[in-house]
Amino acid sequence: MLISSFIFYAHFVALKVIIIGPPAVGKGTQCEHIKQHYGVVHLSTGEMLRQAVQEQTEIGITARKYMDNGLLVPDSLILDMVNARIMSSDCKDNGWLLDGFPRSAAQAEFMVKHNILPDIVILLLAPDEVVVERISGRRTDPATGNVYHVTYQPPPIDIAEEVKKRWVQRSDDTEEKIKVRLAQYHANLQGILQHFKGMKVSIKGDEAKEIVTAEVTRALDEVCKSILYQTV
Ligand code: AP5
């Protein structure tokens, strides 16, 4: 009974997930599925920062200089913002999904020090040339926030013309900046993972979206199952 119905109960497990991977490997795309399927709160530090930039807050004005050059923003701008969000009641009640954080050994250390520990770390893997291709074709619809790809994930046919008239490319999605972003990702990865030994599940991100989603779901279902077993 428990096993056959754990997918139903999965929505009531306050799952804590970190998703890591190179820029544009498809983290945000998979997060859309994860938050719907498991009811967790999606915390994308990239989105939080882009919102701060748009609203021209103090954090946003400083962050923009780094983001526009493909660089990581200083930890001082991000740590308190993430900590406050994770401590809020919706994350406590529903669990959380960290997308884009931790991005450095110092950010991972901060999590461990504050006992902010995930149930699982999903590492999406893809060769650099794949992420470069995904980045160059990524477009965002400013009206809905939906993310598309000119080839791999075009808008639905009935709204395609309308969306294509208004979609935009992110200012850090240029070939020059992606090189910087990739270099930083590779330089920081091991320093992050060393803090989460035994929690990492690696998944091939250079497959079709549905295949990646199936693997992500399999990994998260396993974690939900083990949490449910521990609580009975
Ligand atoms: P952030 O927004 O986190 O950028 P990122 O990690 O570079 O990741 P992306 O959002 O670019 O990509 P994604 O993996 O979500 O891919 P997506 O699903 O869109 O950060 C931006 C900046 O903010 C950083 O550079 C930094 O300056 C700053 N920042 C953020 N967090 C920080 C932190 N903690 N510390 C310091 N600085 C921080 O997919 C990409 C494209 O591929 C889309 O077009 C999609 O349609 C397509 N696609 C997705 N999956 C597939 C598939 N399986 N097959 C084919 N196409 C696919």
Short mmCIF file of C-alpha atoms and ligand atoms in Angstrom, two decimals:
data_model
loop_
_atom_site.label_atom_id
_atom_site.label_comp_id
_atom_site.label_asym_id
_atom_site.label_seq_id
_atom_site.Cartn_x
_atom_site.Cartn_y
_atom_site.Cartn_z
CA MET A 1 0.00 0.00 0.00
CA LEU A 2 2.74 2.39 1.03
CA ILE A 3 4.85 1.70 -2.07
CA SER A 4 1.94 1.83 -4.51
CA SER A 5 0.73 5.13 -3.12
CA PHE A 6 4.01 6.88 -2.40
CA ILE A 7 3.69 9.02 -5.53
CA PHE A 8 0.52 10.48 -4.04
CA TYR A 9 2.22 11.03 -0.69
CA ALA A 10 5.31 12.50 -2.38
CA HIS A 11 3.43 15.78 -2.55
CA PHE A 12 3.34 15.81 1.24
CA VAL A 13 7.04 15.12 1.76
CA ALA A 14 8.77 18.45 2.31
CA LEU A 15 11.54 17.49 -0.11
CA LYS A 16 14.79 19.47 -0.10
CA VAL A 17 16.56 19.45 -3.44
CA ILE A 18 19.60 21.13 -4.96
CA ILE A 19 19.91 21.06 -8.74
CA ILE A 20 23.34 21.80 -10.17
CA GLY A 21 24.67 21.90 -13.70
CA PRO A 22 26.41 24.09 -16.25
CA PRO A 23 24.66 27.22 -17.50
CA ALA A 24 21.71 26.39 -19.78
CA VAL A 25 21.93 22.63 -19.21
CA GLY A 26 18.17 22.72 -18.50
CA LYS A 27 17.96 23.26 -14.72
CA GLY A 28 15.12 25.77 -14.97
CA THR A 29 13.29 23.57 -17.47
CA GLN A 30 13.40 20.57 -15.12
CA CYS A 31 12.50 22.74 -12.11
CA GLU A 32 9.14 23.54 -13.72
CA HIS A 33 8.31 19.82 -13.61
CA ILE A 34 9.78 19.23 -10.14
CA LYS A 35 7.85 22.03 -8.46
CA GLN A 36 4.56 20.88 -9.99
CA HIS A 37 5.10 17.19 -9.28
CA TYR A 38 6.50 17.44 -5.74
CA GLY A 39 4.97 20.72 -4.55
CA VAL A 40 8.31 22.21 -3.51
CA VAL A 41 9.13 25.93 -3.56
CA HIS A 42 11.41 26.76 -6.51
CA LEU A 43 14.19 29.13 -5.48
CA SER A 44 16.20 30.29 -8.48
CA THR A 45 18.92 32.73 -7.44
CA GLY A 46 19.31 33.79 -11.09
CA GLU A 47 15.61 34.72 -11.21
CA MET A 48 15.78 36.50 -7.82
CA LEU A 49 18.72 38.54 -9.05
CA ARG A 50 17.14 39.34 -12.44
CA GLN A 51 14.06 40.58 -10.58
CA ALA A 52 16.24 42.75 -8.33
CA VAL A 53 17.94 44.16 -11.45
CA GLN A 54 14.58 44.91 -13.04
CA GLU A 55 13.30 46.60 -9.88
CA GLN A 56 16.59 48.51 -9.58
CA THR A 57 17.02 47.64 -5.92
CA GLU A 58 20.39 48.21 -4.26
CA ILE A 59 21.24 44.51 -4.68
CA GLY A 60 20.08 44.59 -8.30
CA ILE A 61 22.19 47.62 -9.23
CA THR A 62 25.35 45.99 -7.82
CA ALA A 63 24.52 42.50 -9.15
CA ARG A 64 23.99 43.75 -12.69
CA LYS A 65 27.66 44.64 -13.14
CA TYR A 66 28.64 41.04 -12.42
CA MET A 67 25.79 39.32 -14.24
CA ASP A 68 26.29 41.32 -17.43
CA ASN A 69 29.86 40.04 -17.54
CA GLY A 70 28.92 36.43 -16.81
CA LEU A 71 30.55 36.61 -13.37
CA LEU A 72 29.22 35.30 -10.07
CA VAL A 73 27.84 38.05 -7.86
CA PRO A 74 29.61 38.47 -4.48
CA ASP A 75 28.45 36.11 -1.72
CA SER A 76 27.51 39.10 0.43
CA LEU A 77 24.67 39.88 -1.98
CA ILE A 78 23.25 36.41 -2.10
CA LEU A 79 23.70 34.57 1.20
CA ASP A 80 21.22 36.53 3.33
CA MET A 81 18.70 36.60 0.49
CA VAL A 82 18.72 32.80 0.16
CA ASN A 83 18.82 32.18 3.91
CA ALA A 84 15.79 34.39 4.53
CA ARG A 85 13.85 32.67 1.76
CA ILE A 86 14.65 29.14 2.95
CA MET A 87 13.67 29.99 6.51
CA SER A 88 10.23 31.22 5.41
CA SER A 89 7.17 29.15 6.27
CA ASP A 90 6.30 28.05 2.71
CA CYS A 91 9.73 26.42 2.33
CA LYS A 92 9.46 24.79 5.77
CA ASP A 93 6.00 23.41 4.98
CA ASN A 94 6.50 22.40 1.33
CA GLY A 95 10.23 21.83 0.96
CA TRP A 96 12.55 23.67 -1.39
CA LEU A 97 14.31 23.33 -4.70
CA LEU A 98 17.52 25.33 -4.97
CA ASP A 99 18.41 26.22 -8.57
CA GLY A 100 21.65 28.16 -9.05
CA PHE A 101 22.71 27.94 -5.40
CA PRO A 102 25.21 26.98 -4.04
CA ARG A 103 27.50 28.22 -6.79
CA SER A 104 30.80 28.21 -4.87
CA ALA A 105 32.51 26.33 -2.03
CA ALA A 106 31.81 29.31 0.26
CA GLN A 107 28.07 29.13 -0.49
CA ALA A 108 28.07 25.36 0.14
CA GLU A 109 29.93 25.90 3.43
CA PHE A 110 27.33 28.48 4.42
CA MET A 111 24.59 25.89 3.92
CA VAL A 112 26.38 23.26 6.01
CA LYS A 113 27.16 25.80 8.75
CA HIS A 114 23.49 26.81 8.95
CA ASN A 115 22.33 23.20 8.77
CA ILE A 116 20.53 23.79 5.47
CA LEU A 117 20.96 20.31 4.10
CA PRO A 118 19.31 18.77 1.04
CA ASP A 119 17.85 15.28 0.72
CA ILE A 120 19.41 15.00 -2.73
CA VAL A 121 21.74 16.88 -5.07
CA ILE A 122 20.87 16.41 -8.73
CA LEU A 123 23.83 17.02 -11.02
CA LEU A 124 22.78 17.56 -14.64
CA LEU A 125 25.66 16.80 -16.99
CA ALA A 126 26.23 17.93 -20.56
CA PRO A 127 29.29 18.70 -22.72
CA ASP A 128 30.16 22.37 -23.12
CA GLU A 129 29.22 22.40 -26.82
CA VAL A 130 25.66 21.28 -25.98
CA VAL A 131 25.13 24.07 -23.47
CA VAL A 132 26.54 26.64 -25.89
CA GLU A 133 23.97 25.54 -28.48
CA ARG A 134 21.16 25.65 -25.92
CA ILE A 135 22.18 29.10 -24.74
CA SER A 136 22.33 30.58 -28.21
CA GLY A 137 18.78 29.39 -28.96
CA ARG A 138 17.19 30.29 -25.63
CA ARG A 139 14.44 32.92 -25.67
CA THR A 140 12.20 34.21 -22.86
CA ASP A 141 8.65 35.46 -23.25
CA PRO A 142 8.54 38.65 -21.11
CA ALA A 143 4.75 38.47 -20.87
CA THR A 144 4.65 35.03 -19.19
CA GLY A 145 8.24 34.34 -18.15
CA ASN A 146 8.13 31.10 -20.16
CA VAL A 147 11.47 29.91 -21.52
CA TYR A 148 11.70 28.51 -25.06
CA HIS A 149 14.34 27.29 -27.46
CA VAL A 150 14.17 28.28 -31.11
CA THR A 151 14.72 24.64 -32.16
CA TYR A 152 14.23 22.29 -29.20
CA GLN A 153 11.36 23.92 -27.38
CA PRO A 154 9.42 26.31 -29.63
CA PRO A 155 6.20 27.95 -28.37
CA PRO A 156 2.94 26.03 -28.97
CA ILE A 157 1.79 26.43 -32.56
CA ASP A 158 -1.39 28.40 -31.72
CA ILE A 159 0.57 31.19 -29.96
CA ALA A 160 3.91 30.86 -31.79
CA GLU A 161 3.61 33.98 -33.97
CA GLU A 162 2.48 36.15 -31.07
CA VAL A 163 5.27 34.91 -28.74
CA LYS A 164 7.99 35.21 -31.38
CA LYS A 165 7.17 38.91 -31.83
CA ARG A 166 7.95 39.67 -28.20
CA TRP A 167 10.41 37.03 -26.97
CA VAL A 168 13.85 38.26 -25.86
CA GLN A 169 17.34 36.88 -25.43
CA ARG A 170 19.02 37.20 -22.03
CA SER A 171 21.84 39.77 -21.99
CA ASP A 172 24.28 37.17 -20.57
CA ASP A 173 23.45 34.59 -23.27
CA THR A 174 26.23 35.59 -25.65
CA GLU A 175 29.06 33.32 -26.78
CA GLU A 176 31.66 35.52 -25.09
CA LYS A 177 29.85 35.48 -21.72
CA ILE A 178 28.99 31.80 -21.84
CA LYS A 179 32.72 31.04 -21.93
CA VAL A 180 33.18 32.97 -18.69
CA ARG A 181 30.12 31.32 -17.09
CA LEU A 182 31.28 27.84 -18.07
CA ALA A 183 34.81 28.45 -16.78
CA GLN A 184 33.40 29.54 -13.41
CA TYR A 185 31.11 26.53 -13.25
CA HIS A 186 33.97 24.09 -13.87
CA ALA A 187 36.26 25.87 -11.41
CA ASN A 188 33.67 25.73 -8.59
CA LEU A 189 31.97 22.36 -9.04
CA GLN A 190 34.22 20.10 -6.94
CA GLY A 191 34.40 22.67 -4.14
CA ILE A 192 30.60 22.53 -3.93
CA LEU A 193 30.15 18.76 -4.23
CA GLN A 194 32.69 17.96 -1.51
CA HIS A 195 30.15 19.30 1.00
CA PHE A 196 27.37 16.97 -0.12
CA LYS A 197 29.03 13.58 -0.28
CA GLY A 198 26.61 10.67 -0.63
CA MET A 199 23.74 12.93 -1.72
CA LYS A 200 24.65 13.38 -5.40
CA VAL A 201 22.79 11.72 -8.29
CA SER A 202 24.26 12.42 -11.74
CA ILE A 203 21.85 12.59 -14.68
CA LYS A 204 22.66 13.04 -18.36
CA GLY A 205 21.27 16.44 -19.32
CA ASP A 206 22.09 16.16 -23.02
CA GLU A 207 19.04 14.04 -23.76
CA ALA A 208 15.59 15.15 -24.85
CA LYS A 209 13.67 17.05 -22.17
CA GLU A 210 11.23 14.17 -21.52
CA ILE A 211 14.06 11.66 -21.03
CA VAL A 212 15.81 13.95 -18.57
CA THR A 213 12.51 14.51 -16.73
CA ALA A 214 11.96 10.74 -16.42
CA GLU A 215 15.42 10.29 -14.86
CA VAL A 216 14.94 13.23 -12.50
CA THR A 217 11.55 11.84 -11.43
CA ARG A 218 13.02 8.39 -10.84
CA ALA A 219 15.74 9.85 -8.59
CA LEU A 220 13.32 12.04 -6.61
CA ASP A 221 10.77 9.23 -6.19
CA GLU A 222 13.53 7.09 -4.67
CA VAL A 223 14.29 9.82 -2.15
CA CYS A 224 10.60 10.31 -1.32
CA LYS A 225 10.26 6.57 -0.80
CA SER A 226 13.19 6.43 1.61
CA ILE A 227 11.87 9.46 3.56
CA LEU A 228 8.44 7.83 3.82
CA TYR A 229 9.97 4.56 5.02
CA GLN A 230 11.90 6.44 7.69
CA THR A 231 8.73 8.07 8.98
CA VAL A 232 6.62 4.88 9.35
P1 AP5 B 1 21.25 31.62 -13.59
O1 AP5 B 1 19.99 32.24 -14.02
O2 AP5 B 1 21.22 30.64 -12.48
O3 AP5 B 1 21.94 31.01 -14.87
P2 AP5 B 1 22.64 29.60 -15.20
O4 AP5 B 1 23.04 28.71 -14.10
O5 AP5 B 1 23.72 30.03 -16.09
O6 AP5 B 1 21.52 28.78 -15.75
P3 AP5 B 1 20.52 29.19 -16.81
O7 AP5 B 1 19.33 29.87 -16.24
O8 AP5 B 1 21.28 29.97 -17.86
O9 AP5 B 1 20.16 27.81 -17.50
P4 AP5 B 1 19.28 26.55 -17.05
O10 AP5 B 1 20.20 25.43 -16.68
O11 AP5 B 1 18.21 26.92 -16.09
O12 AP5 B 1 18.70 26.18 -18.49
P5 AP5 B 1 17.22 26.36 -19.10
O13 AP5 B 1 16.27 25.45 -18.43
O14 AP5 B 1 16.87 27.81 -19.21
O15 AP5 B 1 22.31 32.73 -13.18
C1 AP5 B 1 22.54 33.88 -13.96
C2 AP5 B 1 23.60 34.74 -13.31
O16 AP5 B 1 23.15 35.17 -12.00
C3 AP5 B 1 24.95 34.07 -13.05
O17 AP5 B 1 25.80 34.10 -14.18
C4 AP5 B 1 25.48 34.92 -11.89
O18 AP5 B 1 25.99 36.14 -12.34
C5 AP5 B 1 24.25 35.20 -11.07
N1 AP5 B 1 24.00 34.21 -10.01
C6 AP5 B 1 22.93 33.37 -9.90
N2 AP5 B 1 23.03 32.61 -8.80
C7 AP5 B 1 24.19 32.97 -8.18
C8 AP5 B 1 24.85 32.54 -7.00
N3 AP5 B 1 24.34 31.57 -6.22
N4 AP5 B 1 26.02 33.12 -6.67
C9 AP5 B 1 26.56 34.10 -7.44
N5 AP5 B 1 25.99 34.55 -8.57
C10 AP5 B 1 24.81 33.99 -8.95
O19 AP5 B 1 17.49 25.75 -20.57
C11 AP5 B 1 18.34 26.40 -21.48
C12 AP5 B 1 17.78 26.28 -22.91
O20 AP5 B 1 17.83 24.92 -23.31
C13 AP5 B 1 16.31 26.72 -23.03
O21 AP5 B 1 16.16 27.37 -24.25
C14 AP5 B 1 15.52 25.39 -22.99
O22 AP5 B 1 14.33 25.49 -23.73
C15 AP5 B 1 16.52 24.43 -23.63
N6 AP5 B 1 16.45 23.08 -23.07
C16 AP5 B 1 16.28 22.73 -21.76
N7 AP5 B 1 16.31 21.38 -21.63
C17 AP5 B 1 16.54 20.88 -22.89
C18 AP5 B 1 16.70 19.56 -23.42
N8 AP5 B 1 16.66 18.46 -22.62
N9 AP5 B 1 16.93 19.41 -24.75
C19 AP5 B 1 17.00 20.50 -25.57
N10 AP5 B 1 16.84 21.78 -25.12
C20 AP5 B 1 16.63 21.97 -23.80
#
